[in-house]
Amino acid sequence: MSNATLAVPPAPPQAPAKKWGDQAFKLITLLASLSIIVLIVALGYILYDSSKLSINKFGFGFITGTNWDSVAGIFGALPYIYGTLSSSLIGLLIAVPLSVATAAYLTDLAPVWLRQPVVSIIEMLAAVPSVIWGLWAILVMVPFLRDYIYPTMQKVLEPIPLIGQLFSGPIYGVGILSSGIILAVMIIPIITSVSREILRSVPNIQREAAYALGATRWEVTRIAVLSYAKRGLLGASVLGLGRALGETMAVTMVIGNKSDISASLFAPGYSLASVIANEFGDATTPMHQSALAELALVLLGVTLTVNIAAMLLVKTFTTKETRRVA
Amino acid sequence: MSTTSLLASSRQNNHLWRKIKNWLMVSSSIGSALLVILPLGLVLFYLVYKGAAAINLGFFTNVPAPPGDTDGGMANAIVGSFLLLGMAVLVGAPMGILGGIYLSEYGNEKLNGAIRFCADVLNGVPSIVWSIIVYEVLVVPMRGYSLLSGGIALGLMMIPLVLRTTEEVLVLVPNSYREAALALGIARWQIIVKIVVATAYKGIITAVLVAGARIAGETAPLLFTAFGNLNWCTGLNQPVAALPLQIYAYAISAYEDWHRQAWAGALVLIGFVFIINISVRFMTRERKA
């Protein structure tokens, strides 16, 4: 109480010039950091504004329509939404087990001297530009899969009831499955590095407790580490999904660019991002441009929702950084 | 056989099974790690194997040629990429660094948390979306694709990247530096510029370089902004060639000659990206030591 009355002496008045400089500097930096929020709002607004024409004309039917005919002026996005979702899910299906296993290997199972080099290699993997993955995929990976892997897959898997359909039909090489595979390659680095950070933040006492019960290395990893980190790992995977959904160049180069919805994974498809990439430059009618902008709006909405969900999942898991309060 | 020995043998079997399972799972995790690394090895192998053969002096001095003419090069695309990158740095670096300074030195937790969150959200925006945005805002009013709009598209993508890393390196500057300077009666902004930023300048350069390396390989944001150009770019308001755009155009073409050029271009691009990344690693290692 007496402490409260013993007030801190008032700060000596600053020279006005100094104060002016301070405030100007603070304002400039504030504006720069607020640009982030302005950018997000602007992104949404500009896309909405440019797609108004198409939103007003097609309404919800835009999402469910299967016909995309720029000459007739009819635009339905379903084949593209299907292509984006199916290729991303295939990518995720391949990438998640590999990434989580690699992350577990790097945090718990690998010899210590090996960990940093492998982490560096995975960082390099993340630095390879999308267009280079696309180039390699279209000139090397796709021909290889088409000639050697897909025919065998078809022979083995097509007779199986229910899932056989997925592997039926002619094999072009390019298609949903191929783009799923290249997406897997591209999202593995991010899922692995986020998973690794999550596994590293699992308290060591978890591991020690499991070892004390006589668990083997794998049992420690499974019981004490992986199941403890479930939520965070889910977040890492969803983050990978967000990346896969928005990936443009590599997918455009290998998905086949055909707006069909086919049961077969070997069939060519089309994704939201690749339609935009292929058609936006040539779109001559305002309605066509507007429909493409609406595709971008849909894409933005989906990826942002997925990313935010992922960030929240990861955030609740990782240890809160102790930040200095300015 | 007595029941106790039976129990013991089953226990032993169980133990053996657990050991086998342990071995299996550890080896499959090694297998996963190898499988994850494999594509990088393959891509690098093909880039060197196919690209090195196609690189010659002409590749660096000539502009693209029609298929069949082996004299073509990507000189204009290489220069264009540097121009675009330079412009992106001019836009992205100041905004990102100043924003990062605000997050580290000023503000309250709530606003800063929101800005951080938005920056991470912005990092997840599909790159093709940036292309459309800049098209609507710049290309349409300027009535044409241009170097300016391409650079700005890349620059906008850089802002959140630079901002987040700048904040991270500034937070590492010990508080005692700031306190000592405050005690000397130096104005806050001068402390920030002359002491905090000066201490962390290597980290900030690193932040800009890493963001630049990320941006250098971007293709989608340039599709409807820089557009590409088969010749030299003659002004800020003219379309400009870029290495990733040229690789894309050649990769989806049907000509062997152009495929070879695409490999060569890709080798140059990835060399550039990796050199930045590796030199950054050396810089940060020095800083920590």
Coordinates of C-alpha atoms in Angstrom, one line a residue:
Chain A
M1 CA 0.0 0.0 0.0
S2 CA 2.7 2.4 1.0
N3 CA 4.5 1.2 -2.0
A4 CA 1.7 2.4 -4.2
T5 CA 1.9 5.8 -2.8
L6 CA 5.6 5.9 -3.3
A7 CA 5.0 6.7 -6.9
V8 CA 7.7 6.5 -9.5
P9 CA 8.9 10.0 -10.2
P10 CA 7.4 11.3 -13.5
A11 CA 9.6 10.8 -16.5
P12 CA 11.6 13.9 -17.4
P13 CA 10.1 15.6 -20.4
Q14 CA 11.8 14.5 -23.6
A15 CA 13.2 16.9 -26.1
P16 CA 10.3 17.5 -28.6
A17 CA 12.5 16.5 -31.6
K18 CA 13.4 13.2 -30.0
K19 CA 9.8 12.4 -29.3
W20 CA 8.7 13.3 -32.8
G21 CA 11.2 10.9 -34.3
D22 CA 10.1 8.2 -32.0
Q23 CA 6.4 8.6 -32.9
A24 CA 7.1 8.8 -36.6
F25 CA 9.3 5.6 -36.5
K26 CA 6.7 3.8 -34.5
L27 CA 4.0 4.8 -36.9
I28 CA 6.0 3.7 -39.9
T29 CA 6.7 0.3 -38.5
L30 CA 3.1 -0.1 -37.4
L31 CA 1.9 0.7 -40.9
A32 CA 4.3 -1.9 -42.3
S33 CA 3.1 -4.6 -40.0
L34 CA -0.6 -3.7 -40.6
S35 CA 0.1 -4.1 -44.3
I36 CA -0.2 -7.9 -43.6
I37 CA -3.8 -7.5 -42.4
V38 CA -4.6 -5.1 -45.2
L39 CA -3.2 -7.6 -47.7
I40 CA -5.5 -10.4 -46.5
V41 CA -8.6 -8.2 -46.6
A42 CA -7.6 -6.9 -50.0
L43 CA -7.0 -10.4 -51.4
G44 CA -10.5 -11.5 -50.4
Y45 CA -12.2 -8.2 -51.5
I46 CA -10.5 -8.0 -54.9
L47 CA -11.3 -11.6 -55.7
Y48 CA -14.9 -11.2 -54.6
D49 CA -15.2 -8.0 -56.6
S50 CA -13.8 -9.6 -59.7
S51 CA -16.0 -12.7 -59.4
K52 CA -19.2 -10.8 -58.7
L53 CA -20.5 -11.2 -62.3
S54 CA -20.2 -15.0 -62.1
I55 CA -21.5 -15.2 -58.5
N56 CA -24.6 -13.2 -59.4
K57 CA -25.3 -15.3 -62.5
F58 CA -24.6 -18.8 -61.2
G59 CA -25.0 -18.6 -57.5
F60 CA -24.4 -21.8 -55.7
G61 CA -24.8 -23.7 -59.0
F62 CA -21.2 -22.7 -59.7
I63 CA -19.9 -25.2 -57.2
T64 CA -22.2 -28.0 -58.3
G65 CA -22.2 -27.4 -62.0
T66 CA -20.2 -29.9 -64.1
N67 CA -20.2 -28.1 -67.4
W68 CA -17.4 -25.6 -68.2
D69 CA -17.9 -24.0 -71.6
S70 CA -16.3 -20.6 -72.1
V71 CA -17.9 -20.3 -75.6
A72 CA -21.4 -20.9 -74.4
G73 CA -20.7 -18.9 -71.2
I74 CA -21.7 -21.7 -68.8
F75 CA -19.4 -22.3 -65.9
G76 CA -19.5 -25.1 -63.3
A77 CA -16.5 -25.8 -61.1
L78 CA -17.2 -29.3 -59.8
P79 CA -14.7 -31.2 -62.0
Y80 CA -12.0 -28.9 -60.9
I81 CA -13.0 -29.1 -57.2
Y82 CA -13.0 -32.9 -57.6
G83 CA -9.6 -32.9 -59.3
T84 CA -8.1 -30.6 -56.6
L85 CA -9.5 -32.7 -53.7
S86 CA -8.7 -36.1 -55.1
S87 CA -5.2 -35.4 -56.1
S88 CA -4.5 -33.7 -52.8
L89 CA -6.0 -36.5 -50.8
I90 CA -3.8 -39.1 -52.7
G91 CA -0.8 -36.9 -52.0
L92 CA -1.7 -36.8 -48.3
L93 CA -2.3 -40.5 -48.2
I94 CA 1.2 -41.1 -49.5
A95 CA 2.9 -38.3 -47.7
V96 CA 1.6 -38.6 -44.1
P97 CA 2.8 -42.1 -43.2
L98 CA 6.2 -41.5 -44.8
S99 CA 6.6 -38.1 -43.2
V100 CA 5.5 -39.2 -39.7
A101 CA 7.8 -42.2 -39.9
T102 CA 10.7 -40.0 -41.0
A103 CA 10.0 -37.5 -38.3
A104 CA 9.9 -40.3 -35.7
Y105 CA 13.1 -41.7 -37.1
L106 CA 14.7 -38.3 -36.8
T107 CA 13.7 -37.5 -33.3
D108 CA 13.7 -40.9 -31.6
L109 CA 15.2 -43.7 -33.6
A110 CA 18.1 -42.5 -35.7
P111 CA 21.7 -42.3 -34.4
V112 CA 22.3 -38.8 -33.2
W113 CA 25.1 -38.0 -35.7
L114 CA 22.8 -38.9 -38.6
R115 CA 19.9 -36.6 -37.6
Q116 CA 21.2 -33.2 -38.6
P117 CA 22.4 -34.2 -42.1
V118 CA 19.1 -35.8 -42.9
V119 CA 17.3 -32.7 -41.7
S120 CA 19.4 -30.6 -43.9
I121 CA 18.6 -32.8 -46.9
I122 CA 14.9 -32.5 -46.2
E123 CA 15.3 -28.7 -46.1
M124 CA 16.9 -28.8 -49.5
L125 CA 14.0 -30.9 -50.7
A126 CA 11.7 -28.1 -49.6
A127 CA 13.7 -25.6 -51.5
V128 CA 13.3 -27.2 -54.9
P129 CA 10.9 -24.9 -56.9
S130 CA 7.6 -26.3 -58.0
V131 CA 8.3 -25.9 -61.7
I132 CA 11.4 -28.1 -61.4
W133 CA 9.3 -30.9 -59.8
G134 CA 6.9 -30.4 -62.7
L135 CA 9.7 -30.7 -65.3
W136 CA 11.1 -33.8 -63.7
A137 CA 7.6 -35.3 -63.2
I138 CA 6.5 -34.8 -66.8
L139 CA 9.7 -35.9 -68.5
V140 CA 11.0 -38.6 -66.1
M141 CA 8.5 -39.8 -63.5
V142 CA 5.3 -39.9 -65.6
P143 CA 6.8 -42.0 -68.5
F144 CA 8.4 -44.3 -66.0
L145 CA 5.1 -44.8 -64.1
R146 CA 3.2 -45.2 -67.3
D147 CA 5.5 -47.9 -68.8
Y148 CA 6.4 -49.9 -65.7
I149 CA 4.4 -49.2 -62.6
Y150 CA 0.8 -48.4 -63.7
P151 CA 0.3 -51.5 -66.0
T152 CA 1.4 -53.8 -63.1
M153 CA -0.9 -51.9 -60.7
Q154 CA -3.8 -52.3 -63.1
K155 CA -3.2 -56.0 -63.5
V156 CA -3.0 -56.6 -59.8
L157 CA -5.6 -54.2 -58.5
E158 CA -8.3 -54.0 -61.1
P159 CA -9.9 -57.5 -60.4
I160 CA -10.4 -56.6 -56.7
P161 CA -14.1 -55.7 -56.2
L162 CA -14.9 -52.1 -55.0
I163 CA -11.5 -50.6 -55.4
G164 CA -10.9 -52.2 -58.8
Q165 CA -12.8 -49.3 -60.5
L166 CA -10.1 -46.9 -59.3
F167 CA -7.5 -48.6 -61.4
S168 CA -9.5 -49.3 -64.5
G169 CA -9.5 -47.6 -67.9
P170 CA -6.7 -46.5 -70.3
I171 CA -3.4 -45.4 -68.9
Y172 CA -2.2 -42.1 -70.1
G173 CA 0.6 -41.5 -67.6
V174 CA -0.6 -38.1 -66.7
G175 CA -3.6 -38.0 -64.5
I176 CA -5.0 -37.7 -60.9
L177 CA -2.7 -40.4 -59.5
S178 CA 0.5 -39.0 -61.0
S179 CA -0.3 -35.5 -59.7
G180 CA -1.1 -37.0 -56.3
I181 CA 2.4 -38.6 -56.3
I182 CA 4.2 -35.4 -57.2
L183 CA 2.1 -33.6 -54.6
A184 CA 3.2 -36.1 -52.0
V185 CA 6.9 -35.5 -52.9
M186 CA 6.3 -31.7 -52.6
I187 CA 4.4 -31.7 -49.2
I188 CA 6.6 -34.3 -47.5
P189 CA 9.2 -31.8 -46.4
I190 CA 6.7 -29.5 -44.7
I191 CA 4.8 -32.3 -43.0
T192 CA 8.1 -33.9 -41.9
S193 CA 9.6 -30.8 -40.5
V194 CA 6.5 -29.7 -38.6
S195 CA 6.0 -33.3 -37.3
R196 CA 9.6 -33.3 -36.2
E197 CA 9.1 -30.1 -34.2
I198 CA 6.0 -31.6 -32.6
L199 CA 7.7 -34.9 -31.7
R200 CA 10.6 -32.9 -30.2
S201 CA 8.3 -31.0 -28.0
V202 CA 7.0 -34.2 -26.4
P203 CA 8.4 -34.1 -22.9
N204 CA 11.2 -36.6 -22.3
I205 CA 9.6 -37.8 -19.2
Q206 CA 7.0 -39.5 -21.4
R207 CA 9.8 -41.5 -23.0
E208 CA 11.6 -42.2 -19.8
A209 CA 8.4 -43.5 -18.2
A210 CA 7.8 -45.9 -21.1
Y211 CA 11.4 -47.1 -21.0
A212 CA 11.1 -47.7 -17.3
L213 CA 8.2 -50.1 -18.0
G214 CA 10.5 -52.1 -20.2
A215 CA 9.2 -51.0 -23.5
T216 CA 11.3 -51.5 -26.7
R217 CA 12.4 -48.5 -28.8
W218 CA 9.4 -48.8 -31.1
E219 CA 7.0 -49.3 -28.2
V220 CA 8.3 -46.1 -26.6
T221 CA 7.8 -44.2 -29.9
R222 CA 4.3 -45.6 -30.4
I223 CA 2.9 -45.4 -26.9
A224 CA 4.7 -42.5 -25.4
V225 CA 5.6 -40.3 -28.4
L226 CA 3.2 -40.7 -31.3
S227 CA 0.0 -41.2 -29.5
Y228 CA 0.9 -38.3 -27.2
A229 CA 1.4 -36.1 -30.2
K230 CA -1.6 -37.2 -32.2
R231 CA -3.2 -33.8 -32.4
G232 CA -0.1 -32.0 -33.4
L233 CA 0.6 -34.6 -36.1
L234 CA -2.9 -34.2 -37.4
G235 CA -2.2 -30.5 -37.6
A236 CA 1.0 -31.1 -39.5
S237 CA -0.9 -33.3 -42.0
V238 CA -3.6 -30.7 -42.5
L239 CA -0.9 -28.1 -43.1
G240 CA 0.4 -30.4 -45.8
L241 CA -3.1 -30.6 -47.2
G242 CA -3.3 -26.8 -47.4
R243 CA -0.1 -26.7 -49.4
A244 CA -1.3 -29.5 -51.8
L245 CA -4.6 -27.8 -52.5
G246 CA -3.0 -24.6 -53.7
E247 CA -0.1 -26.1 -55.6
T248 CA -0.2 -24.9 -59.1
M249 CA 2.7 -25.6 -61.5
A250 CA 3.7 -29.2 -60.9
V251 CA 0.0 -30.2 -60.9
T252 CA -0.8 -28.3 -64.1
M253 CA 2.0 -30.1 -65.8
V254 CA 1.0 -33.7 -64.8
I255 CA -2.7 -33.8 -64.1
G256 CA -3.7 -34.0 -67.7
N257 CA -5.9 -30.9 -67.9
K258 CA -9.1 -32.5 -68.9
S259 CA -12.3 -31.5 -67.1
D260 CA -13.8 -34.9 -66.5
I261 CA -14.9 -36.6 -63.3
S262 CA -13.8 -40.2 -63.8
A263 CA -13.8 -43.1 -61.3
S264 CA -10.3 -44.1 -62.4
L265 CA -7.3 -42.6 -60.8
F266 CA -5.3 -43.2 -64.0
A267 CA -7.7 -40.8 -65.8
P268 CA -6.6 -37.2 -66.5
G269 CA -8.3 -34.5 -64.5
Y270 CA -8.0 -30.8 -63.8
S271 CA -7.5 -28.8 -60.7
L272 CA -8.7 -25.4 -59.6
A273 CA -5.2 -23.9 -59.7
S274 CA -4.4 -25.4 -63.1
V275 CA -7.5 -24.2 -64.8
I276 CA -6.7 -20.7 -63.6
A277 CA -3.1 -21.0 -64.8
N278 CA -4.1 -22.3 -68.2
E279 CA -7.2 -20.1 -69.0
F280 CA -6.9 -16.8 -67.2
G281 CA -4.4 -15.4 -69.7
D282 CA -6.6 -16.2 -72.6
A283 CA -10.0 -15.4 -71.1
T284 CA -11.6 -12.8 -73.3
T285 CA -15.2 -12.5 -72.1
P286 CA -15.8 -10.7 -68.8
M287 CA -17.9 -13.7 -67.7
H288 CA -15.0 -16.1 -68.3
Q289 CA -12.6 -14.0 -66.4
S290 CA -15.1 -13.5 -63.6
A291 CA -15.7 -17.3 -63.4
L292 CA -11.9 -17.9 -63.1
A293 CA -11.7 -15.3 -60.4
E294 CA -14.4 -17.1 -58.6
L295 CA -12.4 -20.3 -58.9
A296 CA -9.6 -18.5 -57.2
L297 CA -11.9 -17.3 -54.5
V298 CA -13.1 -20.8 -53.9
L299 CA -9.4 -22.0 -53.8
L300 CA -8.5 -19.2 -51.5
G301 CA -11.4 -19.9 -49.1
V302 CA -10.6 -23.6 -49.0
T303 CA -6.9 -23.3 -48.5
L304 CA -7.2 -20.6 -45.8
T305 CA -9.8 -22.6 -43.9
V306 CA -7.6 -25.7 -44.0
N307 CA -4.5 -23.7 -43.1
I308 CA -6.1 -21.9 -40.2
A309 CA -7.4 -25.2 -38.8
A310 CA -4.0 -26.7 -39.1
M311 CA -2.3 -23.8 -37.4
L312 CA -4.7 -24.0 -34.5
L313 CA -4.1 -27.7 -34.1
V314 CA -0.3 -27.3 -34.2
K315 CA -0.5 -24.2 -31.9
T316 CA -2.3 -25.9 -29.1
F317 CA 0.3 -28.6 -29.2
T318 CA 3.7 -26.9 -29.4
T319 CA 5.1 -25.3 -26.4
K320 CA 4.3 -21.7 -26.2
E321 CA 7.4 -19.6 -26.9
T322 CA 8.2 -17.2 -24.1
R323 CA 8.2 -13.9 -25.9
R324 CA 9.5 -10.7 -24.4
V325 CA 6.7 -8.3 -24.0
A326 CA 7.9 -5.0 -25.4
Chain B
M1 CA 5.6 -79.8 -18.8
S2 CA 4.6 -77.8 -15.9
T3 CA 2.4 -74.7 -16.3
T4 CA 5.1 -72.4 -15.0
S5 CA 7.6 -73.4 -17.7
L6 CA 4.9 -73.0 -20.3
L7 CA 4.2 -69.5 -19.1
A8 CA 7.9 -68.8 -19.1
S9 CA 8.3 -70.0 -22.7
S10 CA 5.3 -68.0 -23.9
R11 CA 6.7 -65.0 -22.2
Q12 CA 9.9 -65.6 -23.9
N13 CA 8.1 -65.9 -27.3
N14 CA 6.3 -62.7 -26.6
H15 CA 9.6 -61.0 -25.8
L16 CA 11.1 -62.3 -29.0
W17 CA 8.0 -61.1 -31.0
R18 CA 8.3 -57.6 -29.4
K19 CA 12.0 -57.6 -30.4
I20 CA 11.2 -58.6 -34.0
K21 CA 8.4 -56.0 -34.1
N22 CA 10.8 -53.3 -32.8
W23 CA 13.3 -54.3 -35.5
L24 CA 10.7 -54.2 -38.2
M25 CA 9.4 -50.8 -37.2
V26 CA 12.8 -49.2 -36.8
S27 CA 13.8 -50.5 -40.2
S28 CA 10.6 -49.3 -41.9
S29 CA 11.2 -45.9 -40.5
I30 CA 14.7 -46.0 -42.0
G31 CA 13.0 -47.1 -45.2
S32 CA 10.7 -44.1 -45.1
A33 CA 13.5 -41.7 -44.5
L34 CA 15.3 -43.1 -47.5
L35 CA 12.2 -43.0 -49.7
V36 CA 11.6 -39.4 -48.6
I37 CA 15.2 -38.4 -49.7
L38 CA 15.1 -40.5 -52.9
P39 CA 13.2 -37.9 -55.1
L40 CA 15.8 -35.2 -54.3
G41 CA 18.6 -37.5 -55.4
L42 CA 16.7 -38.4 -58.6
V43 CA 15.9 -34.8 -59.4
L44 CA 19.5 -33.6 -58.8
F45 CA 20.8 -36.5 -60.8
Y46 CA 18.6 -35.7 -63.8
L47 CA 19.2 -32.0 -63.6
V48 CA 23.0 -32.5 -63.8
Y49 CA 22.8 -35.4 -66.3
K50 CA 20.4 -33.7 -68.7
G51 CA 21.1 -30.1 -67.9
A52 CA 24.9 -30.0 -67.9
A53 CA 25.0 -31.4 -71.5
A54 CA 22.7 -28.5 -72.7
I55 CA 24.6 -25.7 -71.0
N56 CA 27.1 -23.8 -73.1
L57 CA 28.2 -20.2 -73.5
G58 CA 25.3 -19.5 -75.8
F59 CA 22.8 -20.5 -73.1
F60 CA 24.0 -17.5 -71.1
T61 CA 24.3 -15.0 -74.0
N62 CA 21.5 -15.7 -76.4
V63 CA 17.8 -15.2 -76.3
P64 CA 15.4 -18.2 -77.0
A65 CA 15.4 -19.7 -80.5
P66 CA 12.7 -21.6 -82.4
P67 CA 12.9 -25.4 -82.1
G68 CA 15.5 -26.9 -84.4
D69 CA 17.8 -24.0 -83.8
T70 CA 20.3 -25.1 -81.2
D71 CA 21.7 -21.6 -80.7
G72 CA 19.0 -20.6 -78.3
G73 CA 19.7 -19.5 -74.7
M74 CA 18.0 -18.0 -71.7
A75 CA 20.1 -14.9 -71.3
N76 CA 17.0 -12.7 -71.2
A77 CA 15.3 -15.0 -68.7
I78 CA 18.2 -15.0 -66.4
V79 CA 18.5 -11.2 -66.5
G80 CA 14.7 -11.0 -66.2
S81 CA 14.7 -13.2 -63.1
F82 CA 17.3 -11.0 -61.5
L83 CA 15.3 -7.8 -62.3
L84 CA 12.1 -9.3 -60.9
L85 CA 13.9 -10.5 -57.8
G86 CA 15.5 -7.1 -57.3
M87 CA 12.2 -5.4 -57.6
A88 CA 10.6 -8.0 -55.2
V89 CA 13.3 -7.2 -52.6
L90 CA 12.7 -3.5 -53.0
V91 CA 9.0 -4.1 -52.2
G92 CA 9.2 -6.9 -49.8
A93 CA 12.3 -6.3 -47.7
P94 CA 11.5 -2.8 -46.3
M95 CA 7.9 -3.7 -45.6
G96 CA 8.9 -7.0 -44.0
I97 CA 11.8 -5.6 -42.0
L98 CA 9.8 -2.6 -40.7
G99 CA 6.9 -4.8 -39.8
G100 CA 9.2 -7.2 -38.1
I101 CA 10.6 -4.4 -36.1
Y102 CA 7.2 -3.4 -34.9
L103 CA 6.4 -6.9 -33.8
S104 CA 9.6 -7.2 -31.9
E105 CA 9.9 -3.7 -30.4
Y106 CA 6.4 -2.3 -30.1
G107 CA 2.8 -3.3 -29.9
N108 CA 0.8 -5.4 -27.5
E109 CA 0.6 -9.1 -27.4
K110 CA -2.9 -9.2 -28.8
L111 CA -2.3 -7.1 -31.9
N112 CA 1.1 -8.7 -32.5
G113 CA -0.4 -12.1 -32.2
A114 CA -3.1 -11.2 -34.7
I115 CA -0.4 -9.9 -37.2
R116 CA 1.7 -13.0 -36.7
F117 CA -1.3 -15.2 -37.3
C118 CA -2.2 -13.2 -40.4
A119 CA 1.3 -13.5 -41.7
D120 CA 1.2 -17.2 -41.4
V121 CA -2.2 -17.3 -43.1
L122 CA -0.8 -15.1 -45.9
N123 CA 2.1 -17.6 -46.4
G124 CA -0.4 -20.3 -47.1
V125 CA -2.1 -18.3 -49.9
P126 CA -1.8 -20.2 -53.2
S127 CA 0.7 -18.5 -55.4
I128 CA -1.6 -18.4 -58.4
V129 CA -4.0 -16.2 -56.4
W130 CA -1.3 -13.5 -56.1
S131 CA -1.1 -13.5 -59.9
I132 CA -4.8 -12.8 -60.3
I133 CA -4.8 -10.1 -57.6
V134 CA -1.9 -8.2 -59.1
Y135 CA -3.4 -8.7 -62.6
E136 CA -6.6 -7.0 -61.4
V137 CA -4.9 -4.2 -59.5
L138 CA -1.9 -3.4 -61.8
V139 CA -2.0 -5.1 -65.2
V140 CA -5.6 -4.1 -66.1
P141 CA -5.0 -0.3 -65.3
M142 CA -1.6 -0.4 -66.9
R143 CA -3.1 -2.1 -70.0
G144 CA -0.4 -4.7 -70.2
Y145 CA 1.8 -7.3 -68.5
S146 CA 4.9 -5.8 -67.1
L147 CA 8.1 -6.1 -65.2
L148 CA 6.7 -3.8 -62.5
S149 CA 3.6 -6.0 -61.8
G150 CA 5.7 -9.2 -61.8
G151 CA 8.1 -7.7 -59.3
I152 CA 5.3 -6.4 -57.1
A153 CA 3.6 -9.8 -57.1
L154 CA 6.8 -11.5 -55.9
G155 CA 7.4 -8.6 -53.4
L156 CA 4.0 -9.0 -51.8
M157 CA 4.7 -12.7 -51.3
M158 CA 8.0 -11.8 -49.6
I159 CA 6.5 -9.5 -47.0
P160 CA 5.1 -12.1 -44.6
L161 CA 8.2 -14.3 -45.0
V162 CA 10.7 -11.5 -44.2
L163 CA 8.5 -10.1 -41.4
R164 CA 8.3 -13.4 -39.5
T165 CA 12.0 -14.1 -39.7
T166 CA 13.0 -10.5 -38.9
E167 CA 11.0 -10.6 -35.7
E168 CA 12.6 -13.9 -34.7
V169 CA 16.1 -12.5 -35.1
L170 CA 15.4 -9.2 -33.4
V171 CA 13.9 -10.9 -30.4
L172 CA 17.2 -12.7 -29.9
V173 CA 19.0 -9.4 -29.3
P174 CA 19.5 -9.3 -25.5
N175 CA 17.3 -6.9 -23.6
S176 CA 20.2 -5.5 -21.7
Y177 CA 21.5 -3.8 -24.9
R178 CA 18.2 -1.9 -25.1
E179 CA 18.2 -1.1 -21.4
A180 CA 21.8 0.1 -21.4
A181 CA 21.0 2.4 -24.3
L182 CA 17.8 3.7 -22.7
A183 CA 19.8 4.5 -19.6
L184 CA 22.0 6.7 -21.7
G185 CA 19.0 8.7 -22.8
I186 CA 19.0 7.7 -26.4
A187 CA 15.7 8.0 -28.3
R188 CA 13.9 4.7 -28.7
W189 CA 14.0 4.7 -32.5
Q190 CA 17.7 5.4 -32.5
I191 CA 18.2 2.5 -30.2
I192 CA 16.3 0.3 -32.5
V193 CA 18.1 1.4 -35.6
K194 CA 21.6 1.8 -34.3
I195 CA 21.7 -0.9 -31.7
V196 CA 19.0 -3.6 -32.1
V197 CA 19.0 -3.7 -35.9
A198 CA 22.7 -3.2 -36.1
T199 CA 23.3 -6.1 -33.8
A200 CA 21.0 -8.4 -35.8
Y201 CA 21.8 -7.2 -39.3
K202 CA 23.3 -10.5 -40.4
G203 CA 20.1 -12.3 -39.4
I204 CA 18.0 -9.7 -41.2
I205 CA 20.1 -10.2 -44.4
T206 CA 19.6 -13.9 -44.0
A207 CA 15.9 -13.4 -43.7
V208 CA 15.8 -11.4 -46.9
L209 CA 18.0 -14.0 -48.7
V210 CA 16.0 -16.9 -47.6
A211 CA 12.8 -15.2 -48.7
G212 CA 14.5 -14.3 -52.0
A213 CA 15.5 -17.9 -52.6
R214 CA 11.9 -19.0 -52.0
I215 CA 10.6 -16.4 -54.4
A216 CA 13.2 -17.0 -57.1
G217 CA 11.6 -20.3 -58.2
E218 CA 8.0 -19.1 -58.2
T219 CA 6.3 -19.4 -61.5
A220 CA 2.5 -19.0 -60.9
P221 CA 2.6 -15.4 -59.6
L222 CA 4.4 -14.4 -62.8
L223 CA 2.0 -16.0 -65.2
F224 CA -0.4 -13.0 -65.6
T225 CA 2.0 -10.3 -64.4
A226 CA 5.5 -10.6 -65.9
F227 CA 4.0 -12.9 -68.5
G228 CA 7.3 -13.8 -70.1
N229 CA 9.0 -12.5 -73.2
L230 CA 11.0 -14.1 -75.9
N231 CA 13.3 -11.1 -76.1
W232 CA 14.9 -8.5 -73.9
C233 CA 12.7 -6.5 -71.7
T234 CA 12.9 -2.8 -72.6
G235 CA 11.2 -1.1 -69.7
L236 CA 9.3 -1.3 -66.4
N237 CA 6.0 -1.4 -68.3
Q238 CA 7.1 -4.2 -70.6
P239 CA 6.6 -7.9 -70.2
V240 CA 9.7 -9.7 -69.0
A241 CA 11.1 -13.2 -69.3
A242 CA 11.9 -15.2 -66.1
L243 CA 13.7 -18.4 -65.7
P244 CA 10.8 -20.4 -64.1
L245 CA 8.4 -19.1 -66.8
Q246 CA 10.8 -20.2 -69.5
I247 CA 11.3 -23.6 -68.0
Y248 CA 7.6 -24.1 -67.8
A249 CA 7.0 -23.0 -71.4
Y250 CA 9.7 -25.4 -72.6
A251 CA 8.8 -28.3 -70.4
I252 CA 5.3 -28.5 -71.7
S253 CA 6.4 -28.1 -75.3
A254 CA 6.7 -31.1 -77.6
Y255 CA 10.3 -30.4 -78.8
E256 CA 13.4 -32.2 -77.8
D257 CA 15.5 -29.1 -78.2
W258 CA 13.3 -27.2 -75.9
H259 CA 13.2 -29.9 -73.3
R260 CA 17.0 -29.8 -73.2
Q261 CA 16.9 -26.1 -72.7
A262 CA 14.4 -26.6 -69.9
W263 CA 16.7 -28.9 -68.1
A264 CA 19.6 -26.5 -68.5
G265 CA 17.4 -23.6 -67.2
A266 CA 16.3 -25.8 -64.3
L267 CA 19.9 -26.6 -63.4
V268 CA 20.8 -22.9 -63.4
L269 CA 17.8 -22.1 -61.3
I270 CA 18.3 -24.8 -58.7
G271 CA 22.0 -23.9 -58.6
F272 CA 21.1 -20.4 -57.7
V273 CA 18.6 -21.4 -55.1
F274 CA 20.9 -23.9 -53.4
I275 CA 23.9 -21.5 -53.4
I276 CA 21.8 -18.9 -51.6
N277 CA 20.5 -21.5 -49.1
I278 CA 23.9 -23.0 -48.4
S279 CA 25.7 -19.6 -48.0
V280 CA 22.9 -18.6 -45.6
R281 CA 23.6 -21.7 -43.6
F282 CA 27.3 -20.8 -43.4
M283 CA 26.4 -17.3 -42.3
T284 CA 24.1 -18.4 -39.5
R285 CA 26.6 -21.0 -38.4
E286 CA 29.2 -18.2 -38.0
R287 CA 26.7 -16.1 -36.1
K288 CA 26.0 -18.8 -33.6
A289 CA 29.7 -19.6 -33.1

